[in-house]
Amino acid sequence: QCKRHQLDFKLLISNLTFSRNFSLVLLSGIFANIPGTAADAKKHWMGLEQEGRAYFEMADYENAQRSLELMQKVEPHRMKGLELLSTVLWQLKKEVEIAHLAQKAVDFDRLSPEAWCVVGNCFSLQKEHETALVFFGRSLQLNPSFTYTHTLSG
């Protein structure tokens, strides 16, 4: 039965879509009503990424940072979601943290569009907008359909 709930949890996470008006209270209620998932959500990168995204959409950047950094601890080699974490750090004006994240991302995977998106955000925060656009361009070279970088590029 535990396996079934784990599968239900993974299916639920993979099928949920979040909109700008999504209520985090609803998210908490969904997880609370599935046996065994409240703790699982805090251990699974997908749950943490979606929680971070929901906080981000509500402009609750401190909680978004907490969720996305925990996502990184749970799945340290995952690139997806780093672009959002870098935007959260940009919003919070955390120059040291975003610089560290940029270095870590590029060191881990130089061929990842997320890595160069993070680097672009880092330079943007330092008011180096032309340099930021160069790195956003590199991100788009690696994946021309990476819409988040298109958004940041303007």
Short mmCIF file of N, CA and C in Angstrom, two decimals:
data_model
loop_
_atom_site.label_atom_id
_atom_site.label_comp_id
_atom_site.label_asym_id
_atom_site.label_seq_id
_atom_site.Cartn_x
_atom_site.Cartn_y
_atom_site.Cartn_z
N GLN A 1 0.83 -1.19 0.00
CA GLN A 1 0.00 0.00 0.00
C GLN A 1 0.87 1.26 0.00
N CYS A 2 1.99 1.23 0.69
CA CYS A 2 2.90 2.37 0.71
C CYS A 2 3.40 2.68 -0.70
N LYS A 3 3.72 1.63 -1.47
CA LYS A 3 4.18 1.81 -2.86
C LYS A 3 3.11 2.51 -3.69
N ARG A 4 1.85 2.10 -3.48
CA ARG A 4 0.75 2.70 -4.22
C ARG A 4 0.64 4.19 -3.93
N HIS A 5 0.79 4.57 -2.65
CA HIS A 5 0.72 5.99 -2.29
C HIS A 5 1.89 6.76 -2.87
N GLN A 6 3.08 6.13 -2.93
CA GLN A 6 4.23 6.79 -3.53
C GLN A 6 3.98 7.03 -5.01
N LEU A 7 3.40 6.04 -5.69
CA LEU A 7 3.09 6.20 -7.10
C LEU A 7 2.03 7.27 -7.30
N ASP A 8 1.00 7.27 -6.42
CA ASP A 8 -0.05 8.29 -6.49
C ASP A 8 0.57 9.68 -6.31
N PHE A 9 1.49 9.79 -5.35
CA PHE A 9 2.14 11.07 -5.08
C PHE A 9 2.93 11.54 -6.29
N LYS A 10 3.72 10.66 -6.88
CA LYS A 10 4.53 11.02 -8.04
C LYS A 10 3.63 11.40 -9.22
N LEU A 11 2.55 10.67 -9.42
CA LEU A 11 1.62 10.98 -10.49
C LEU A 11 0.95 12.34 -10.25
N LEU A 12 0.55 12.58 -9.01
CA LEU A 12 -0.08 13.85 -8.68
C LEU A 12 0.88 15.01 -8.95
N ILE A 13 2.11 14.88 -8.50
CA ILE A 13 3.10 15.95 -8.70
C ILE A 13 3.33 16.19 -10.18
N SER A 14 3.51 15.12 -10.95
CA SER A 14 3.83 15.29 -12.36
C SER A 14 2.66 15.87 -13.16
N ASN A 15 1.44 15.71 -12.67
CA ASN A 15 0.29 16.20 -13.42
C ASN A 15 -0.24 17.56 -12.96
N LEU A 16 0.26 18.06 -11.83
CA LEU A 16 -0.21 19.36 -11.35
C LEU A 16 0.40 20.48 -12.19
N THR A 17 -0.39 21.44 -12.54
CA THR A 17 0.13 22.65 -13.17
C THR A 17 -0.23 23.81 -12.27
N PHE A 18 0.68 24.76 -12.22
CA PHE A 18 0.48 25.88 -11.32
C PHE A 18 0.31 27.16 -12.13
N SER A 19 -0.64 27.97 -11.75
CA SER A 19 -0.87 29.24 -12.43
C SER A 19 -0.53 30.39 -11.49
N ARG A 20 -0.55 31.60 -12.01
CA ARG A 20 -0.23 32.77 -11.20
C ARG A 20 -1.16 32.91 -10.00
N ASN A 21 -2.38 32.45 -10.15
CA ASN A 21 -3.35 32.62 -9.08
C ASN A 21 -3.46 31.41 -8.17
N PHE A 22 -2.49 30.50 -8.29
CA PHE A 22 -2.54 29.27 -7.51
C PHE A 22 -2.42 29.59 -6.03
N SER A 23 -3.22 28.93 -5.25
CA SER A 23 -3.20 29.15 -3.81
C SER A 23 -2.32 28.10 -3.14
N LEU A 24 -1.33 28.55 -2.41
CA LEU A 24 -0.44 27.62 -1.71
C LEU A 24 -1.21 26.84 -0.65
N VAL A 25 -2.26 27.43 -0.14
CA VAL A 25 -3.11 26.72 0.82
C VAL A 25 -3.71 25.48 0.16
N LEU A 26 -4.12 25.62 -1.09
CA LEU A 26 -4.67 24.48 -1.83
C LEU A 26 -3.61 23.40 -1.99
N LEU A 27 -2.39 23.79 -2.33
CA LEU A 27 -1.30 22.83 -2.47
C LEU A 27 -1.09 22.07 -1.17
N SER A 28 -1.03 22.79 -0.06
CA SER A 28 -0.85 22.14 1.24
C SER A 28 -2.00 21.18 1.53
N GLY A 29 -3.21 21.58 1.19
CA GLY A 29 -4.37 20.73 1.42
C GLY A 29 -4.33 19.47 0.58
N ILE A 30 -3.87 19.57 -0.66
CA ILE A 30 -3.77 18.40 -1.52
C ILE A 30 -2.79 17.40 -0.92
N PHE A 31 -1.61 17.88 -0.53
CA PHE A 31 -0.60 16.98 0.04
C PHE A 31 -1.05 16.41 1.38
N ALA A 32 -1.72 17.21 2.18
CA ALA A 32 -2.13 16.75 3.51
C ALA A 32 -3.15 15.63 3.43
N ASN A 33 -3.94 15.58 2.35
CA ASN A 33 -5.00 14.57 2.24
C ASN A 33 -4.55 13.27 1.59
N ILE A 34 -3.31 13.17 1.19
CA ILE A 34 -2.79 11.93 0.61
C ILE A 34 -1.88 11.29 1.64
N PRO A 35 -2.20 10.09 2.09
CA PRO A 35 -1.41 9.46 3.16
C PRO A 35 0.07 9.38 2.81
N GLY A 36 0.90 9.83 3.76
CA GLY A 36 2.34 9.70 3.61
C GLY A 36 3.00 10.75 2.76
N THR A 37 2.24 11.70 2.20
CA THR A 37 2.88 12.62 1.26
C THR A 37 3.37 13.90 1.89
N ALA A 38 2.90 14.29 3.05
CA ALA A 38 3.37 15.54 3.64
C ALA A 38 4.88 15.50 3.83
N ALA A 39 5.37 14.41 4.35
CA ALA A 39 6.82 14.25 4.52
C ALA A 39 7.50 14.01 3.18
N ASP A 40 6.86 13.22 2.31
CA ASP A 40 7.44 12.91 1.01
C ASP A 40 7.63 14.18 0.17
N ALA A 41 6.69 15.11 0.27
CA ALA A 41 6.79 16.33 -0.53
C ALA A 41 8.05 17.10 -0.19
N LYS A 42 8.46 17.06 1.07
CA LYS A 42 9.65 17.78 1.49
C LYS A 42 10.93 17.02 1.12
N LYS A 43 10.79 15.78 0.68
CA LYS A 43 11.96 14.99 0.31
C LYS A 43 12.10 14.84 -1.19
N HIS A 44 11.09 15.16 -1.93
CA HIS A 44 11.09 14.93 -3.36
C HIS A 44 11.30 16.24 -4.10
N TRP A 45 12.25 16.26 -5.01
CA TRP A 45 12.60 17.51 -5.71
C TRP A 45 11.43 18.11 -6.47
N MET A 46 10.56 17.25 -7.03
CA MET A 46 9.45 17.80 -7.81
C MET A 46 8.50 18.59 -6.92
N GLY A 47 8.22 18.04 -5.75
CA GLY A 47 7.34 18.75 -4.82
C GLY A 47 7.95 20.06 -4.37
N LEU A 48 9.26 20.03 -4.11
CA LEU A 48 9.95 21.24 -3.67
C LEU A 48 10.04 22.28 -4.78
N GLU A 49 10.29 21.83 -5.99
CA GLU A 49 10.35 22.78 -7.11
C GLU A 49 9.00 23.45 -7.30
N GLN A 50 7.93 22.67 -7.27
CA GLN A 50 6.60 23.24 -7.47
C GLN A 50 6.20 24.15 -6.31
N GLU A 51 6.58 23.77 -5.09
CA GLU A 51 6.32 24.62 -3.93
C GLU A 51 7.06 25.95 -4.09
N GLY A 52 8.34 25.87 -4.48
CA GLY A 52 9.13 27.07 -4.70
C GLY A 52 8.54 27.95 -5.79
N ARG A 53 8.07 27.32 -6.85
CA ARG A 53 7.45 28.06 -7.96
C ARG A 53 6.17 28.75 -7.48
N ALA A 54 5.38 28.06 -6.67
CA ALA A 54 4.14 28.66 -6.15
C ALA A 54 4.46 29.87 -5.27
N TYR A 55 5.44 29.72 -4.38
CA TYR A 55 5.85 30.87 -3.56
C TYR A 55 6.35 32.02 -4.44
N PHE A 56 7.14 31.68 -5.46
CA PHE A 56 7.67 32.69 -6.38
C PHE A 56 6.53 33.45 -7.05
N GLU A 57 5.53 32.72 -7.53
CA GLU A 57 4.40 33.34 -8.21
C GLU A 57 3.62 34.25 -7.29
N MET A 58 3.68 33.99 -5.98
CA MET A 58 3.00 34.84 -5.00
C MET A 58 3.93 35.93 -4.47
N ALA A 59 5.13 36.05 -5.05
CA ALA A 59 6.14 37.04 -4.65
C ALA A 59 6.59 36.85 -3.21
N ASP A 60 6.54 35.62 -2.72
CA ASP A 60 7.06 35.28 -1.40
C ASP A 60 8.46 34.69 -1.62
N TYR A 61 9.41 35.58 -1.87
CA TYR A 61 10.73 35.17 -2.33
C TYR A 61 11.55 34.44 -1.25
N GLU A 62 11.35 34.80 0.02
CA GLU A 62 12.10 34.12 1.08
C GLU A 62 11.72 32.64 1.15
N ASN A 63 10.41 32.36 1.12
CA ASN A 63 9.97 30.96 1.15
C ASN A 63 10.31 30.23 -0.14
N ALA A 64 10.26 30.95 -1.26
CA ALA A 64 10.66 30.35 -2.53
C ALA A 64 12.13 29.94 -2.46
N GLN A 65 12.96 30.81 -1.91
CA GLN A 65 14.38 30.49 -1.78
C GLN A 65 14.58 29.25 -0.91
N ARG A 66 13.87 29.20 0.21
CA ARG A 66 13.99 28.03 1.10
C ARG A 66 13.62 26.73 0.39
N SER A 67 12.50 26.74 -0.32
CA SER A 67 12.05 25.53 -1.02
C SER A 67 13.03 25.12 -2.12
N LEU A 68 13.48 26.10 -2.90
CA LEU A 68 14.36 25.78 -4.04
C LEU A 68 15.76 25.38 -3.58
N GLU A 69 16.23 25.95 -2.48
CA GLU A 69 17.53 25.52 -1.95
C GLU A 69 17.43 24.12 -1.36
N LEU A 70 16.30 23.80 -0.74
CA LEU A 70 16.10 22.45 -0.23
C LEU A 70 16.02 21.46 -1.40
N MET A 71 15.38 21.87 -2.50
CA MET A 71 15.35 21.05 -3.71
C MET A 71 16.77 20.71 -4.14
N GLN A 72 17.65 21.71 -4.08
CA GLN A 72 19.05 21.49 -4.46
C GLN A 72 19.76 20.53 -3.52
N LYS A 73 19.43 20.58 -2.24
CA LYS A 73 20.04 19.65 -1.28
C LYS A 73 19.56 18.23 -1.53
N VAL A 74 18.28 18.09 -1.85
CA VAL A 74 17.70 16.77 -2.12
C VAL A 74 18.25 16.19 -3.41
N GLU A 75 18.40 17.02 -4.42
CA GLU A 75 18.85 16.58 -5.76
C GLU A 75 19.94 17.56 -6.23
N PRO A 76 21.16 17.43 -5.69
CA PRO A 76 22.20 18.44 -5.94
C PRO A 76 22.68 18.55 -7.38
N HIS A 77 22.46 17.55 -8.20
CA HIS A 77 22.94 17.60 -9.57
C HIS A 77 21.86 17.94 -10.58
N ARG A 78 20.73 18.35 -10.10
CA ARG A 78 19.62 18.70 -10.98
C ARG A 78 19.76 20.15 -11.42
N MET A 79 19.68 20.37 -12.72
CA MET A 79 19.80 21.72 -13.26
C MET A 79 18.45 22.43 -13.34
N LYS A 80 17.39 21.67 -13.66
CA LYS A 80 16.06 22.28 -13.78
C LYS A 80 15.66 22.90 -12.45
N GLY A 81 15.22 24.12 -12.51
CA GLY A 81 14.82 24.85 -11.31
C GLY A 81 15.86 25.86 -10.86
N LEU A 82 17.11 25.71 -11.33
CA LEU A 82 18.15 26.66 -10.94
C LEU A 82 17.88 28.05 -11.50
N GLU A 83 17.29 28.11 -12.69
CA GLU A 83 16.98 29.41 -13.27
C GLU A 83 15.99 30.17 -12.41
N LEU A 84 15.03 29.44 -11.84
CA LEU A 84 14.05 30.07 -10.96
C LEU A 84 14.71 30.51 -9.65
N LEU A 85 15.57 29.64 -9.09
CA LEU A 85 16.29 30.01 -7.87
C LEU A 85 17.13 31.26 -8.11
N SER A 86 17.78 31.35 -9.27
CA SER A 86 18.59 32.54 -9.55
C SER A 86 17.72 33.80 -9.64
N THR A 87 16.53 33.67 -10.17
CA THR A 87 15.62 34.82 -10.24
C THR A 87 15.15 35.22 -8.85
N VAL A 88 14.92 34.23 -8.00
CA VAL A 88 14.56 34.54 -6.60
C VAL A 88 15.71 35.30 -5.93
N LEU A 89 16.93 34.80 -6.11
CA LEU A 89 18.09 35.48 -5.53
C LEU A 89 18.25 36.89 -6.11
N TRP A 90 17.93 37.05 -7.39
CA TRP A 90 17.98 38.37 -8.04
C TRP A 90 16.97 39.30 -7.37
N GLN A 91 15.75 38.79 -7.17
CA GLN A 91 14.70 39.60 -6.53
C GLN A 91 15.09 40.02 -5.11
N LEU A 92 15.79 39.13 -4.41
CA LEU A 92 16.21 39.41 -3.03
C LEU A 92 17.53 40.19 -2.99
N LYS A 93 18.11 40.45 -4.17
CA LYS A 93 19.38 41.19 -4.28
C LYS A 93 20.52 40.50 -3.52
N LYS A 94 20.58 39.18 -3.63
CA LYS A 94 21.61 38.39 -2.94
C LYS A 94 22.75 38.10 -3.90
N GLU A 95 23.67 39.05 -4.02
CA GLU A 95 24.76 38.96 -4.99
C GLU A 95 25.71 37.80 -4.72
N VAL A 96 26.08 37.59 -3.47
CA VAL A 96 27.03 36.51 -3.15
C VAL A 96 26.42 35.15 -3.46
N GLU A 97 25.17 34.95 -3.06
CA GLU A 97 24.50 33.66 -3.26
C GLU A 97 24.30 33.36 -4.75
N ILE A 98 23.91 34.37 -5.53
CA ILE A 98 23.69 34.14 -6.96
C ILE A 98 25.02 33.89 -7.67
N ALA A 99 26.09 34.55 -7.24
CA ALA A 99 27.41 34.31 -7.83
C ALA A 99 27.87 32.89 -7.53
N HIS A 100 27.64 32.44 -6.30
CA HIS A 100 28.00 31.07 -5.93
C HIS A 100 27.19 30.06 -6.74
N LEU A 101 25.90 30.31 -6.89
CA LEU A 101 25.04 29.42 -7.67
C LEU A 101 25.48 29.37 -9.13
N ALA A 102 25.84 30.53 -9.70
CA ALA A 102 26.30 30.58 -11.09
C ALA A 102 27.57 29.76 -11.27
N GLN A 103 28.53 29.91 -10.36
CA GLN A 103 29.78 29.15 -10.46
C GLN A 103 29.51 27.65 -10.34
N LYS A 104 28.67 27.28 -9.40
CA LYS A 104 28.32 25.88 -9.19
C LYS A 104 27.64 25.29 -10.41
N ALA A 105 26.71 26.03 -11.00
CA ALA A 105 25.95 25.54 -12.16
C ALA A 105 26.87 25.33 -13.37
N VAL A 106 27.74 26.29 -13.64
CA VAL A 106 28.64 26.18 -14.79
C VAL A 106 29.67 25.07 -14.55
N ASP A 107 30.16 24.96 -13.33
CA ASP A 107 31.11 23.89 -13.01
C ASP A 107 30.49 22.52 -13.23
N PHE A 108 29.22 22.40 -12.90
CA PHE A 108 28.57 21.09 -13.00
C PHE A 108 28.20 20.75 -14.44
N ASP A 109 27.63 21.70 -15.20
CA ASP A 109 27.18 21.38 -16.56
C ASP A 109 27.25 22.61 -17.46
N ARG A 110 28.36 22.76 -18.15
CA ARG A 110 28.58 23.90 -19.04
C ARG A 110 27.65 23.88 -20.26
N LEU A 111 27.05 22.75 -20.53
CA LEU A 111 26.19 22.63 -21.71
C LEU A 111 24.71 22.72 -21.35
N SER A 112 24.43 23.20 -20.17
CA SER A 112 23.06 23.34 -19.72
C SER A 112 22.58 24.77 -19.94
N PRO A 113 21.43 24.95 -20.58
CA PRO A 113 20.91 26.31 -20.75
C PRO A 113 20.59 26.96 -19.40
N GLU A 114 20.21 26.15 -18.41
CA GLU A 114 19.92 26.69 -17.08
C GLU A 114 21.15 27.35 -16.47
N ALA A 115 22.31 26.71 -16.66
CA ALA A 115 23.55 27.25 -16.09
C ALA A 115 23.82 28.66 -16.62
N TRP A 116 23.69 28.86 -17.92
CA TRP A 116 23.99 30.16 -18.52
C TRP A 116 22.90 31.18 -18.22
N CYS A 117 21.69 30.71 -17.99
CA CYS A 117 20.61 31.59 -17.55
C CYS A 117 20.94 32.13 -16.15
N VAL A 118 21.44 31.26 -15.27
CA VAL A 118 21.84 31.67 -13.93
C VAL A 118 22.97 32.71 -14.01
N VAL A 119 23.95 32.45 -14.87
CA VAL A 119 25.06 33.39 -15.04
C VAL A 119 24.54 34.74 -15.54
N GLY A 120 23.61 34.70 -16.48
CA GLY A 120 23.01 35.94 -16.97
C GLY A 120 22.31 36.71 -15.88
N ASN A 121 21.58 36.03 -15.03
CA ASN A 121 20.92 36.68 -13.89
C ASN A 121 21.94 37.29 -12.95
N CYS A 122 23.04 36.59 -12.75
CA CYS A 122 24.11 37.09 -11.88
C CYS A 122 24.65 38.42 -12.39
N PHE A 123 24.94 38.49 -13.68
CA PHE A 123 25.46 39.73 -14.26
C PHE A 123 24.40 40.82 -14.29
N SER A 124 23.16 40.44 -14.50
CA SER A 124 22.07 41.42 -14.48
C SER A 124 21.96 42.08 -13.11
N LEU A 125 22.09 41.29 -12.06
CA LEU A 125 22.01 41.83 -10.70
C LEU A 125 23.15 42.82 -10.44
N GLN A 126 24.28 42.59 -11.09
CA GLN A 126 25.43 43.49 -10.93
C GLN A 126 25.35 44.68 -11.88
N LYS A 127 24.22 44.86 -12.54
CA LYS A 127 23.97 45.96 -13.48
C LYS A 127 24.86 45.88 -14.73
N GLU A 128 25.30 44.68 -15.05
CA GLU A 128 26.09 44.42 -16.27
C GLU A 128 25.15 43.84 -17.32
N HIS A 129 24.23 44.67 -17.81
CA HIS A 129 23.14 44.17 -18.65
C HIS A 129 23.61 43.64 -20.00
N GLU A 130 24.58 44.28 -20.61
CA GLU A 130 25.10 43.78 -21.90
C GLU A 130 25.74 42.40 -21.73
N THR A 131 26.50 42.24 -20.66
CA THR A 131 27.13 40.94 -20.38
C THR A 131 26.06 39.89 -20.08
N ALA A 132 25.04 40.29 -19.34
CA ALA A 132 23.93 39.38 -19.04
C ALA A 132 23.29 38.89 -20.34
N LEU A 133 23.09 39.78 -21.29
CA LEU A 133 22.47 39.39 -22.56
C LEU A 133 23.35 38.42 -23.34
N VAL A 134 24.66 38.56 -23.23
CA VAL A 134 25.57 37.61 -23.88
C VAL A 134 25.35 36.21 -23.30
N PHE A 135 25.23 36.11 -21.97
CA PHE A 135 25.05 34.80 -21.35
C PHE A 135 23.65 34.25 -21.59
N PHE A 136 22.65 35.12 -21.64
CA PHE A 136 21.31 34.65 -22.02
C PHE A 136 21.34 34.11 -23.45
N GLY A 137 22.11 34.78 -24.30
CA GLY A 137 22.27 34.30 -25.68
C GLY A 137 22.91 32.92 -25.73
N ARG A 138 23.89 32.69 -24.87
CA ARG A 138 24.53 31.36 -24.80
C ARG A 138 23.51 30.31 -24.37
N SER A 139 22.68 30.67 -23.42
CA SER A 139 21.62 29.75 -22.97
C SER A 139 20.71 29.38 -24.14
N LEU A 140 20.36 30.37 -24.94
CA LEU A 140 19.48 30.12 -26.08
C LEU A 140 20.18 29.37 -27.22
N GLN A 141 21.49 29.51 -27.33
CA GLN A 141 22.23 28.70 -28.30
C GLN A 141 22.10 27.23 -27.95
N LEU A 142 22.16 26.94 -26.66
CA LEU A 142 22.10 25.55 -26.20
C LEU A 142 20.69 24.98 -26.30
N ASN A 143 19.70 25.83 -26.12
CA ASN A 143 18.31 25.38 -26.23
C ASN A 143 17.45 26.56 -26.69
N PRO A 144 17.25 26.68 -28.00
CA PRO A 144 16.49 27.82 -28.53
C PRO A 144 15.04 27.90 -28.03
N SER A 145 14.51 26.82 -27.50
CA SER A 145 13.13 26.85 -27.01
C SER A 145 13.04 26.99 -25.49
N PHE A 146 14.14 27.37 -24.86
CA PHE A 146 14.15 27.59 -23.41
C PHE A 146 13.48 28.93 -23.13
N THR A 147 12.17 28.88 -22.90
CA THR A 147 11.35 30.10 -22.86
C THR A 147 11.72 31.03 -21.71
N TYR A 148 12.18 30.49 -20.61
CA TYR A 148 12.51 31.34 -19.47
C TYR A 148 13.62 32.33 -19.83
N THR A 149 14.63 31.85 -20.58
CA THR A 149 15.70 32.75 -21.00
C THR A 149 15.18 33.79 -21.99
N HIS A 150 14.26 33.41 -22.86
CA HIS A 150 13.64 34.38 -23.77
C HIS A 150 12.97 35.48 -22.95
N THR A 151 12.28 35.09 -21.90
CA THR A 151 11.58 36.05 -21.04
C THR A 151 12.57 37.02 -20.40
N LEU A 152 13.66 36.48 -19.85
CA LEU A 152 14.64 37.33 -19.18
C LEU A 152 15.39 38.23 -20.17
N SER A 153 15.51 37.78 -21.40
CA SER A 153 16.23 38.56 -22.41
C SER A 153 15.43 39.76 -22.89
N GLY A 154 14.14 39.71 -22.66
CA GLY A 154 13.30 40.84 -23.05
C GLY A 154 12.69 40.69 -24.34
#
